[in-house]
Coordinates of C-alpha atoms and ligand atoms in Angstrom, one line a residue:
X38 CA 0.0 0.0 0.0
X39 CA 1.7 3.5 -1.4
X40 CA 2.1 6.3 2.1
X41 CA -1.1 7.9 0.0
X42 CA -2.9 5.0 0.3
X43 CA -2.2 4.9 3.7
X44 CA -3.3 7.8 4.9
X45 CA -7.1 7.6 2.8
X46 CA -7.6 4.3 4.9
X47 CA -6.8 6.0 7.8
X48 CA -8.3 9.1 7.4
X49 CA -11.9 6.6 6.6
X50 CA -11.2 4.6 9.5
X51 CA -10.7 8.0 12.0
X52 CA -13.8 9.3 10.4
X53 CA -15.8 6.4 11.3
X54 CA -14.7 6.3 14.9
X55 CA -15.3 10.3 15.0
X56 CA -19.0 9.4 13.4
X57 CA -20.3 7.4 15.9
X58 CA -21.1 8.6 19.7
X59 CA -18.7 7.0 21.4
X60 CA -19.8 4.6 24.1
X61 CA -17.4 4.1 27.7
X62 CA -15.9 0.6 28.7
X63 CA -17.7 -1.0 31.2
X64 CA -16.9 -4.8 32.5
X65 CA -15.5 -5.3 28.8
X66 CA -19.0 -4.2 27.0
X67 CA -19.6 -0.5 25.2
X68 CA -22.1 1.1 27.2
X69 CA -24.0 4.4 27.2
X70 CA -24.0 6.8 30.0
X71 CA -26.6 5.8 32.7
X72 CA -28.2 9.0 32.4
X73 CA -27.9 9.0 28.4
X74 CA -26.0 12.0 28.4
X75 CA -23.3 12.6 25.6
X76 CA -20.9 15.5 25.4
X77 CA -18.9 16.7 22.8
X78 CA -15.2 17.2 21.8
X79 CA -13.9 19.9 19.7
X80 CA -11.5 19.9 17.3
X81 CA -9.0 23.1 18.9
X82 CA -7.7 23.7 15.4
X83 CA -11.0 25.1 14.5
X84 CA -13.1 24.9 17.5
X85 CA -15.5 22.6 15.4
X86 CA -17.4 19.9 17.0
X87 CA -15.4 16.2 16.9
X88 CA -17.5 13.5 18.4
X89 CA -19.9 13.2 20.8
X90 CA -18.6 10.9 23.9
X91 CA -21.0 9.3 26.5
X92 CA -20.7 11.4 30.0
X93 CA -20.0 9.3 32.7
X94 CA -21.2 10.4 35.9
X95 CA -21.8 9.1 39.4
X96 CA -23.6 6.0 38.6
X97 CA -21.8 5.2 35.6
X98 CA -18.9 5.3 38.0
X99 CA -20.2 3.4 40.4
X100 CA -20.8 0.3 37.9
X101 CA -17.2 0.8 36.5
X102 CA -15.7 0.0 40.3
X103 CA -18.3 -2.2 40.9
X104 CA -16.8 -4.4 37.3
X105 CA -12.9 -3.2 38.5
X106 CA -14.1 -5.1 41.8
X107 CA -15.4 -8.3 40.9
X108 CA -12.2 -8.5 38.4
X109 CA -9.7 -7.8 41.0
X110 CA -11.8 -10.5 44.1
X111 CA -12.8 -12.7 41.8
X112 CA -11.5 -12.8 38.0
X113 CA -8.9 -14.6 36.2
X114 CA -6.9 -11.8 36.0
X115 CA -4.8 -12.1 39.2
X116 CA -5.2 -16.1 39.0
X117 CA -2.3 -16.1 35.4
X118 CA 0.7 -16.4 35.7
X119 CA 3.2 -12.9 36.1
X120 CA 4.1 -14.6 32.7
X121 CA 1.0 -13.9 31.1
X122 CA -0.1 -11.0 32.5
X123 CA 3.4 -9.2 30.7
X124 CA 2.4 -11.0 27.9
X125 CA -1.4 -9.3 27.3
X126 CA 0.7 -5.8 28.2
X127 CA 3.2 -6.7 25.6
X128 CA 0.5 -7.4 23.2
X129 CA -1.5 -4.3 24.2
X130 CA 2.0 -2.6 23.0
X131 CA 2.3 -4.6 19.7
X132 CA -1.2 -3.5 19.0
X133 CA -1.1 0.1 19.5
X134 CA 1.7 0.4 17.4
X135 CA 0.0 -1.1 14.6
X136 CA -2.6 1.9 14.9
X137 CA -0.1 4.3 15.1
X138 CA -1.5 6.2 12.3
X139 CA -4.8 6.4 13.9
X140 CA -4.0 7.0 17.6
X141 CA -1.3 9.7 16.0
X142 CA -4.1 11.1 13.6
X143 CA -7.1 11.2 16.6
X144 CA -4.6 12.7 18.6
X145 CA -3.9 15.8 16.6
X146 CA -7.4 16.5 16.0
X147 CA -8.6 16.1 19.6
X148 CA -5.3 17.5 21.2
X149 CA -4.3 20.2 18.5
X150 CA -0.6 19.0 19.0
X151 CA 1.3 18.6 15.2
X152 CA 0.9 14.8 13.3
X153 CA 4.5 14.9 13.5
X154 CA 4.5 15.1 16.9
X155 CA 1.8 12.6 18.2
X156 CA 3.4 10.2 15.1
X157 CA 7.1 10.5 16.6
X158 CA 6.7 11.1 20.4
X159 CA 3.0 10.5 22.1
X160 CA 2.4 7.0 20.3
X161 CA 5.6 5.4 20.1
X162 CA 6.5 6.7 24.0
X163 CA 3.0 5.1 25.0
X164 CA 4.1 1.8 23.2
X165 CA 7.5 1.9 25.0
X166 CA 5.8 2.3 28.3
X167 CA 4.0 -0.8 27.7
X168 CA 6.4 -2.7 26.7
X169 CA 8.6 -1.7 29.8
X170 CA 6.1 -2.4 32.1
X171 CA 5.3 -5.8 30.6
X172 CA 8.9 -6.9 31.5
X173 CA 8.2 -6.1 35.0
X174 CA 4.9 -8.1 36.0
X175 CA 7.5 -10.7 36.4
X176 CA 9.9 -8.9 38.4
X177 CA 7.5 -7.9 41.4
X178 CA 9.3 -9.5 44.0
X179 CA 9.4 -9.3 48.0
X180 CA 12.4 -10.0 50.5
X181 CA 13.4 -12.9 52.8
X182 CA 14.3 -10.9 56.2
X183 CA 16.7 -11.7 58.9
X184 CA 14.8 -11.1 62.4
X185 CA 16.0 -10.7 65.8
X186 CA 13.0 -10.8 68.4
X187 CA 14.5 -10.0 71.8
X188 CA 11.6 -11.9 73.5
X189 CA 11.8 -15.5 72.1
X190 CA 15.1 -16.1 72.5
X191 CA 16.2 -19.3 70.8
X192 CA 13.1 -19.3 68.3
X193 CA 13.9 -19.6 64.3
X194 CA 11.4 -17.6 62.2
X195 CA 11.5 -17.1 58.2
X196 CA 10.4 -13.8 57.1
X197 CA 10.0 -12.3 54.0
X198 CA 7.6 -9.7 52.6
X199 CA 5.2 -10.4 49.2
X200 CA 4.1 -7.6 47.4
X201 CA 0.9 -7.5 46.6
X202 CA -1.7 -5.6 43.9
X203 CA -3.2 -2.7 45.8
X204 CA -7.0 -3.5 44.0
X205 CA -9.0 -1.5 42.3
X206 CA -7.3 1.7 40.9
X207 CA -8.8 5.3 39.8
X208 CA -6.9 6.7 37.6
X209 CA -7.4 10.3 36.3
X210 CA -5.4 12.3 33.9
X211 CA -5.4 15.2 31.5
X212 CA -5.4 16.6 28.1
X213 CA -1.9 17.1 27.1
X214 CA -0.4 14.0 26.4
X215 CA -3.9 12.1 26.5
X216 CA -2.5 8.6 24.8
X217 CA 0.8 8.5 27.0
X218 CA -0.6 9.4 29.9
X219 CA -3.6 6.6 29.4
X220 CA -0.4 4.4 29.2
X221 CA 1.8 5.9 32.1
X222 CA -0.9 5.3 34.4
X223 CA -1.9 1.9 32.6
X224 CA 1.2 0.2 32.6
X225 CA 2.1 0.0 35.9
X226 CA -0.9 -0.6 37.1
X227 CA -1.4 -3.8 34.8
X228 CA 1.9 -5.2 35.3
X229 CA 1.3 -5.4 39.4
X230 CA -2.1 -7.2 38.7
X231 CA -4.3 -4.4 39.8
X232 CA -8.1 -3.4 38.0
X233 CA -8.5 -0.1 36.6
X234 CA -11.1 2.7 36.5
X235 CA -9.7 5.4 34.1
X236 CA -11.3 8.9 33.6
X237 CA -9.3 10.4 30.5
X238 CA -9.7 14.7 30.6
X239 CA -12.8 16.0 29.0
X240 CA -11.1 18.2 26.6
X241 CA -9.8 15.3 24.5
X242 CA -11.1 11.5 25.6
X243 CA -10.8 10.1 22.5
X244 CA -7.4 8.2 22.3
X245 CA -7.9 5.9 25.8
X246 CA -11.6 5.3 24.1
X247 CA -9.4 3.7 21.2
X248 CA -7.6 2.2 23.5
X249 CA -9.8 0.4 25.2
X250 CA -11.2 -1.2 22.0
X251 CA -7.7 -3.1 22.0
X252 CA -7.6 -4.3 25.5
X253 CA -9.9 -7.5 25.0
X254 CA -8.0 -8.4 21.8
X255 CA -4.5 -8.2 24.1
X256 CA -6.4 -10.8 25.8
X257 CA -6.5 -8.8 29.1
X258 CA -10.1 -9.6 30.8
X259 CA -13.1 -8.0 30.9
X260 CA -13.7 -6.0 33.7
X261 CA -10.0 -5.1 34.2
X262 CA -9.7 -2.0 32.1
X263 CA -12.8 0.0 32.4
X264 CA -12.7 3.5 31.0
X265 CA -15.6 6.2 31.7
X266 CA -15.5 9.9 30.0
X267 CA -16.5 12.4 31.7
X268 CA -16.0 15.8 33.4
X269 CA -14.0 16.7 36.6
X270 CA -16.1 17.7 39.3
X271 CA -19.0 14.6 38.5
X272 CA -16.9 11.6 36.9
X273 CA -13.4 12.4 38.5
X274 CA -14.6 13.6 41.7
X275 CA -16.8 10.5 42.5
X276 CA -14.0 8.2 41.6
X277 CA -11.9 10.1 43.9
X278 CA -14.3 9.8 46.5
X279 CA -16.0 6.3 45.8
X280 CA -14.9 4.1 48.9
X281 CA -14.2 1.0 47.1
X282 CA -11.4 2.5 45.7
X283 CA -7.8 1.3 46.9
X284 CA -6.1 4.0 45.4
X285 CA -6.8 6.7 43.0
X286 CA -3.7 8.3 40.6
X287 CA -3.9 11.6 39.4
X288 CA -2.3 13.5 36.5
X289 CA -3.2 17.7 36.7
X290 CA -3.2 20.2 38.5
X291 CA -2.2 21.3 42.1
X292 CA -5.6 23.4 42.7
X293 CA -7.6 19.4 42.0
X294 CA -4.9 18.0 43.6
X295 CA -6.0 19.1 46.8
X296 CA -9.6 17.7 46.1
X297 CA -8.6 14.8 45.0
X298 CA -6.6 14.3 48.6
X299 CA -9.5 15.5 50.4
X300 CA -12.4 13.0 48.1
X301 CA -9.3 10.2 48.9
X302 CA -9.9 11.1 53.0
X303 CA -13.2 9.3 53.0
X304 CA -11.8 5.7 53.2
X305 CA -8.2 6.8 52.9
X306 CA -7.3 5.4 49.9
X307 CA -3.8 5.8 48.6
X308 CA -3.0 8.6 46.7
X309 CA -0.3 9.7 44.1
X310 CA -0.3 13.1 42.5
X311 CA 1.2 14.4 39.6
X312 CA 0.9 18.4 39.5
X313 CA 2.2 21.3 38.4
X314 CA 5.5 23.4 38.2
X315 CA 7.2 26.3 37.4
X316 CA 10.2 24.9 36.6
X317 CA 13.5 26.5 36.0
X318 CA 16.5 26.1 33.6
X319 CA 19.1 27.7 34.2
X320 CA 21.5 28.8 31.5
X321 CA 25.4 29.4 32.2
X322 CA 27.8 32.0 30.4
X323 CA 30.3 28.7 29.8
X324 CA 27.4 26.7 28.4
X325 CA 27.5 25.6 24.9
X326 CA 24.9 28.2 24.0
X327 CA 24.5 26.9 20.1
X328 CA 22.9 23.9 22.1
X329 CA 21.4 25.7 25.0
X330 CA 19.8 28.6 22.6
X331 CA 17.7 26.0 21.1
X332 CA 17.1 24.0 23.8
X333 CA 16.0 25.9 26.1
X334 CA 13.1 27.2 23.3
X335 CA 12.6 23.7 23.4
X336 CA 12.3 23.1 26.8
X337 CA 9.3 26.3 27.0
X338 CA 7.8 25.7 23.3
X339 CA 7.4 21.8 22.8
X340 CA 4.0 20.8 23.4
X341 CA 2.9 24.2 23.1
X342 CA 4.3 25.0 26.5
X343 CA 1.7 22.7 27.6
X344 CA 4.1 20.4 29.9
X345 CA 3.8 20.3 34.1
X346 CA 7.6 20.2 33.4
X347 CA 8.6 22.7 31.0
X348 CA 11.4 25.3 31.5
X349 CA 9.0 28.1 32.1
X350 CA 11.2 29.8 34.4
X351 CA 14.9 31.0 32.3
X352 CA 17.5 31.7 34.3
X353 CA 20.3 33.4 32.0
X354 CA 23.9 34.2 33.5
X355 CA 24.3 38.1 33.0
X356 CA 27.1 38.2 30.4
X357 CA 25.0 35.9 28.0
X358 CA 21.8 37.0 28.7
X359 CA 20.9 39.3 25.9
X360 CA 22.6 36.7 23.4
X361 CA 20.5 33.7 25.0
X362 CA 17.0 35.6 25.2
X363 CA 17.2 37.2 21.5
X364 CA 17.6 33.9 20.5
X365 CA 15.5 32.1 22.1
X366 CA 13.1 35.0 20.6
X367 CA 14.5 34.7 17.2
X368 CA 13.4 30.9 17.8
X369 CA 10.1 32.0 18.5
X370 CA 9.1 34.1 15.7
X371 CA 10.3 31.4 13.6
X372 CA 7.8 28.7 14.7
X373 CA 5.4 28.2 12.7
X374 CA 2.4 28.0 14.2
X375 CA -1.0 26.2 12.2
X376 CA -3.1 23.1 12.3
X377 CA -1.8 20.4 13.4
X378 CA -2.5 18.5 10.6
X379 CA -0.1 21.2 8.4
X380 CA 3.5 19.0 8.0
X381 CA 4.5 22.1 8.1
X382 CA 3.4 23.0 11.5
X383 CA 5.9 23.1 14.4
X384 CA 3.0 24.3 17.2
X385 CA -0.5 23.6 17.0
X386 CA -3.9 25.8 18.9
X387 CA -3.7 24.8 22.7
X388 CA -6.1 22.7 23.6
X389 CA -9.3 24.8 24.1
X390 CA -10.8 28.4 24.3
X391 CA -10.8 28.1 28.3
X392 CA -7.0 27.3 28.2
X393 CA -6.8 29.9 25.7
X394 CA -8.5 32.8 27.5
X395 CA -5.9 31.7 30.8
X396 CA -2.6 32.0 28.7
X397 CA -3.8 35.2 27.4
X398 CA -4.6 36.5 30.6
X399 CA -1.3 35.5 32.1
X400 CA 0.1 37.6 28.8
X401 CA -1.8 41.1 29.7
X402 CA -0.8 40.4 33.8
X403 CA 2.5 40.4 32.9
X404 CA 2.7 43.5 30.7
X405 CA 0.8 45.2 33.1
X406 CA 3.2 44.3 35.6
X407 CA 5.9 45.7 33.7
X408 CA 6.9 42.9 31.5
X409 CA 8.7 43.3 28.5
X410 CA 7.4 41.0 25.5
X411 CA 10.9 40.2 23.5
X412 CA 8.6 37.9 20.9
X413 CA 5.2 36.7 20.9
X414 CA 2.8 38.3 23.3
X415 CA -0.5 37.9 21.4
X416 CA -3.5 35.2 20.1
X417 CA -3.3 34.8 17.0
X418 CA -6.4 34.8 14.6
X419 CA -9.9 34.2 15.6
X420 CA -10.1 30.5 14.1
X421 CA -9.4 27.9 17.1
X422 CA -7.2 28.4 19.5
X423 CA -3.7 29.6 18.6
X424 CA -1.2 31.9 20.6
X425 CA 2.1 33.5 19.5
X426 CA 5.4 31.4 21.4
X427 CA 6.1 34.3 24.0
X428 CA 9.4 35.4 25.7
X429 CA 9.0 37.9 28.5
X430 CA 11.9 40.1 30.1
X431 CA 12.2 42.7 32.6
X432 CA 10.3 40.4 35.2
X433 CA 10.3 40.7 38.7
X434 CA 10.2 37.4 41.1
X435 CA 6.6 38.3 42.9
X436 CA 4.7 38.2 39.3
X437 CA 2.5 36.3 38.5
X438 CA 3.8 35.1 35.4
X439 CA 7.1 34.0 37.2
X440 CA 5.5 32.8 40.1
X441 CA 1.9 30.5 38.9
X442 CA 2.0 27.9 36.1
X443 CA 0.9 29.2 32.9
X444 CA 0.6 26.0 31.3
X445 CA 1.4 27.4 27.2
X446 CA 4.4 28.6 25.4
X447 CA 5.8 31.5 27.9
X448 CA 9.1 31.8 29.1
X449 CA 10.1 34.3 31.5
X450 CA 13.6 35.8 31.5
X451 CA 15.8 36.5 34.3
X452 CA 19.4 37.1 34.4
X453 CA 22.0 36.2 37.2
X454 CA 25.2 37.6 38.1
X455 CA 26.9 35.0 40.0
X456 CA 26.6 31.1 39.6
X457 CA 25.9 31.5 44.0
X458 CA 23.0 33.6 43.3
X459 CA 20.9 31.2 41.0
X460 CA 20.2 27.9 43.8
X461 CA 18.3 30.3 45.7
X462 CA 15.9 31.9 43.3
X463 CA 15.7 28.6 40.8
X464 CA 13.9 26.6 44.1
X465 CA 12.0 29.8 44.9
X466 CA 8.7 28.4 44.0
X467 CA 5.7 26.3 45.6
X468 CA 6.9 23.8 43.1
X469 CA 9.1 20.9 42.3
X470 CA 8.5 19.0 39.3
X471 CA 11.8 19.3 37.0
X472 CA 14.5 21.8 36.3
X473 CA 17.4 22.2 33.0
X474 CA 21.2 23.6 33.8
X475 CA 23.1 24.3 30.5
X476 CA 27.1 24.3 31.3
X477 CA 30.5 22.9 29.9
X478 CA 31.7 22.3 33.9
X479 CA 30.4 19.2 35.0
X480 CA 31.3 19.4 38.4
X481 CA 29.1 22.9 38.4
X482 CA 26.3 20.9 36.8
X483 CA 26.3 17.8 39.1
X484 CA 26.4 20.3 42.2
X485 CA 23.7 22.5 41.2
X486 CA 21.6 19.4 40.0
X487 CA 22.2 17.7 44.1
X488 CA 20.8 20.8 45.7
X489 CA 17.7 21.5 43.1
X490 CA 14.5 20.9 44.9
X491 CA 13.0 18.9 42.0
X492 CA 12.0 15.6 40.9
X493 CA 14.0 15.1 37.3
X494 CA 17.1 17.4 36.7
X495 CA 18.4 17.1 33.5
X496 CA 21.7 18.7 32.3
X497 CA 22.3 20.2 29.0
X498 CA 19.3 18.4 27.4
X499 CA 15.5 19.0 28.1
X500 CA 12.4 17.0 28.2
X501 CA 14.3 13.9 28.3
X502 CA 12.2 11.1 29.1
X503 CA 12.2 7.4 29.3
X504 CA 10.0 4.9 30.7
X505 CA 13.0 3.8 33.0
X506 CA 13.2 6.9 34.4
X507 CA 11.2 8.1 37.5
X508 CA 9.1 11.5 36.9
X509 CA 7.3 13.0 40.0
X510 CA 7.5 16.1 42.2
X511 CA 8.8 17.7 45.2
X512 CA 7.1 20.2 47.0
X513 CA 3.8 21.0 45.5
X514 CA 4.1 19.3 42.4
X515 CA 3.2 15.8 43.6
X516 CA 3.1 12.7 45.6
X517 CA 4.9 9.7 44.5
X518 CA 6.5 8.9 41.0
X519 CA 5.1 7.4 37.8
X520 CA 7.1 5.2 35.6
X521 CA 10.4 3.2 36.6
X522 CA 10.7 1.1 39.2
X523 CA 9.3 3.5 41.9
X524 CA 5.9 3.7 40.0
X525 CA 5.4 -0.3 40.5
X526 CA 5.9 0.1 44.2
X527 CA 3.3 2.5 44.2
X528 CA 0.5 0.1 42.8
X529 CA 1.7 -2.4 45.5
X530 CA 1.1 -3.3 49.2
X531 CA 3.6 -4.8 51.4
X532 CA 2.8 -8.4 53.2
X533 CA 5.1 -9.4 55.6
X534 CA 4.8 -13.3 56.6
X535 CA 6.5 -14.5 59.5
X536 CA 7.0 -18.1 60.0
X537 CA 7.6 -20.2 62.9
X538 CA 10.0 -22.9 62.3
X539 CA 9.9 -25.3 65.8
Ligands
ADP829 P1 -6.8 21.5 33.7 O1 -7.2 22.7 34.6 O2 -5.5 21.8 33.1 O3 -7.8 21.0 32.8 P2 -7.4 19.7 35.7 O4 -6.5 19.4 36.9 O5 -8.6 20.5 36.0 O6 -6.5 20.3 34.7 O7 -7.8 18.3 35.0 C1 -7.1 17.1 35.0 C2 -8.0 16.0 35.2 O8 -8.7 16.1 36.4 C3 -9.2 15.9 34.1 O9 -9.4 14.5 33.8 C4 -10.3 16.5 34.9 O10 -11.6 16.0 34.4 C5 -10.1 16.0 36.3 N1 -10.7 16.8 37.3 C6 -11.0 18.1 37.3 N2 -11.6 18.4 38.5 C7 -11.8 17.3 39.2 C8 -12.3 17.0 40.5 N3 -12.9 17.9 41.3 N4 -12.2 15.7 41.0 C9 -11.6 14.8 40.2 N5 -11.1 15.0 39.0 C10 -11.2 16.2 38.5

């Protein structure tokens, strides 16, 4: 079949998906909403309606738990082997990459972010994710334990500790990376044995819907995968609150971060948070700035600035700092901005006229703070929902745009005169997601990286991620870690046995 071809079959085949209402996953059967309520889905490119997507609300949640129960007590799904349970992950993996095409192709028009992108980045990292987590369901191992009780002297005992599937599992994310974050959540959650509730963001539902039309064929069983669409403060605050939940993991912001602790207080289920930051990259006068120029536009302007991690917060050593910023604005003006379905396109419309109208506001706050706008500054047209890649200057540390998430494609500049002077102002912030330092010293980099309050570090590179590595937050931006090893203990509980041996 030619690339044309190609893209005419999948083109038809998005269409039809788009055509239909979609339905949620419940117990392995397409359902409609209990209340028979749909919503809709735009396309932020144009602001035109999508699809129509079944709203899941209380009840709807209710029978989802109630299917992610009787799978975890009672299904097969715990009873096969570690073996086969990495095995239905793997194939989940094997089959998503197949649809690339179409997960890349829903992605872009339900998301906004370029077909280059979702193609290159957002389904192959989601198939990777998989595939990494299916090697551990094997690996999930406990510890024999040497004991010492004082007050049975003589006795022998064998300990060791088995770690077990926490149970049933809400899982809530958001809009910007809706496939991988389906799939960082997903993942570890599968390969520990655990049964799954997952509320994708309103704003763009569609990928995980796809996804869940592959997880019977992975041969993963009905019942454990159950995924219900729906808005925030009806679908994802009863599964926060629902008390047959064991744990609930969220992806979004800090401000529903806090509910989602408080919903979790009920029957104190477990919770891990993945929030927001402000994070800050820090660019020195001996850094290679051909890379670090570049880079650091990189670290604001991919995804549209629409990363909890991106280098929102520049930090430029004073010699370099007029060099680094008028590049990084000379970056700017060169996007080009457009649909993301343009090959041309290099950023797309963010993802909706709400986050549209907040990124703008941020923009007049911090002109009228005194602000200077090096590049950008402005929305562009009045067609979906597009915004110029900003660079701000002359910023002072209490305003707002240097001190809340803006969450789209503003940096602001500040410049430093000594290396001594950055530590201090880089952790000044609520936050504690990630952070970028661009030098040729690697002692410098390694010392500044150890005393960074923040969960990934990453030196002269940006954005870096792997599904081996740990991402999380200090501070504000979160509880616990997702991918890696730490995210598996996370979906776990901790049996310790304790044997006799007389
Ligand atoms: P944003 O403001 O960027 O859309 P949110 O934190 O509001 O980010 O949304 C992230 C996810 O949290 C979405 O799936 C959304 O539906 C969900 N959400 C929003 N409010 C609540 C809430 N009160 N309880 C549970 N989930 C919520």
């Amino acid at each position: 079949m030619s690339t044309a071809q190609r893209e005419i079959s999948t083109e038809q085949q998005v269409q039809t998906f788009l055509a239909e209402p979609r339905k949620m996953l419940i117990n392995g059967q397409w359902v409609d909403s209990a209340s028979g309520k749909t919503f809709q889905t735009f396309n932020p490119a144009t602001g035109s309606i999508l699809a129509e997507v079944a709203e899941g609300d209380r009840e709807d949640i209710n029978r989802a738990v109630a299917a992610a129960r009787a799978a975890f007590d009672g299904g097969p799904w715990r009873r096969m082997t570690p073996s086969e349970r990495g095995r239905a992950i793997w194939k989940l993996a094997d089959l998503i990459e197949q649809h690339t095409e179409e997960f890349a192709l829903l992605e872009t028009l339900d998301n906004g972010k370029p077909l280059t992108i979702s193609r290159a980045a957002d389904v192959p990292l989601a198939v990777d994710l998989f595939r990494y987590m299916a090697g551990w369901a094997t690996k999930v191992e406990g510890q024999t334990i040497p004991i010492s009780v004082p007050y049975t002297p003589g006795a022998q005992y064998l300990a060791y500790t088995i770690r077990e599937p926490i149970g049933v599992v809400g899982q809530i994310i958001p809009w910007n990376f809706p496939l991988l974050m389906a799939a960082w959540k997903l993942g570890p959650a599968l390969a520990t044995g655990c049964t799954i509730v997952l509320k994708p963001a309103e704003q763009t539902p569609l990928t995980a819907l796809k996804l869940g039309e592959l997880i019977a064929e992975a041969g993963i069983p009905d019942g454990v995968v159950n995924i219900v669409p729906g808005f925030g403060e009806t679908a994802g605050a009863s599964l926060a609150a629902h008390p047959d939940v064991d744990k609930v993991a969220f992806t979004g912001s800090t401000e529903v971060g806090r509910l989602i602790v408080q919903a979790a207080a009920g029957n104190l289920k477990k919770v891990t948070l993945e929030l927001g930051g402000k994070s800050p990259n820090v660019v020195f006068k001996d850094a290679n700035l051909e890379r670090a120029i570049p880079g650091a536009a990189s670290a604001i302007f991919f995804n549209h600035g629409q990363c909890c991690c991106a280098g929102s917060r520049l930090y430029v050593e004073q010699s370099v700092f007029d060099q680094v910023t008028e590049g990084i604005a000379e970056q700017a003006q060169k996007i080009k901005v457009g649909s993301g379905l343009d090959p041309a396109t290099q950023m797309g419309p963010l993802v909706s006229d709400e986050q549209l109208n907040r990124v703008c506001g941020y923009l007049e706050s911090g002109v009228a703070e005194g602000a200077r706008t090096l590049a950008g500054g402005k929305k562009i047209g009045d067609a979906g929902y597009f915004v110029e890649p900003t660079v701000l200057v002359d910023t002072q540390p209490q305003m707002k745009v240097v001190r809340e998430e803006i969450f789209g494609p503003v940096v602001v500049a500040t410049p430093f005169k000594e290396p001594e002077e950055v530590l201090p102002v880089a952790n000044d912030t609520i936050y504690g997601l990630a952070a970028g330092i661009w030098t040729r010293d690697i002692g410098k980099a390694h010392r500044l990286a150890n005393e960074l309050r923040a969960g990934t570090v990453w030196i002269n590179c940006y954005n870096i991620f792997d599904a081996a590595m740990p991402f999380g937050g200090y501070k504000q931006s979160g509880w616990g870690r997702e991918m890696g090893k730490e995210a598996l203990e996370l979906y776990t509980e901790v049996k310790a046995v304790c044997a006799n041996l007389e």
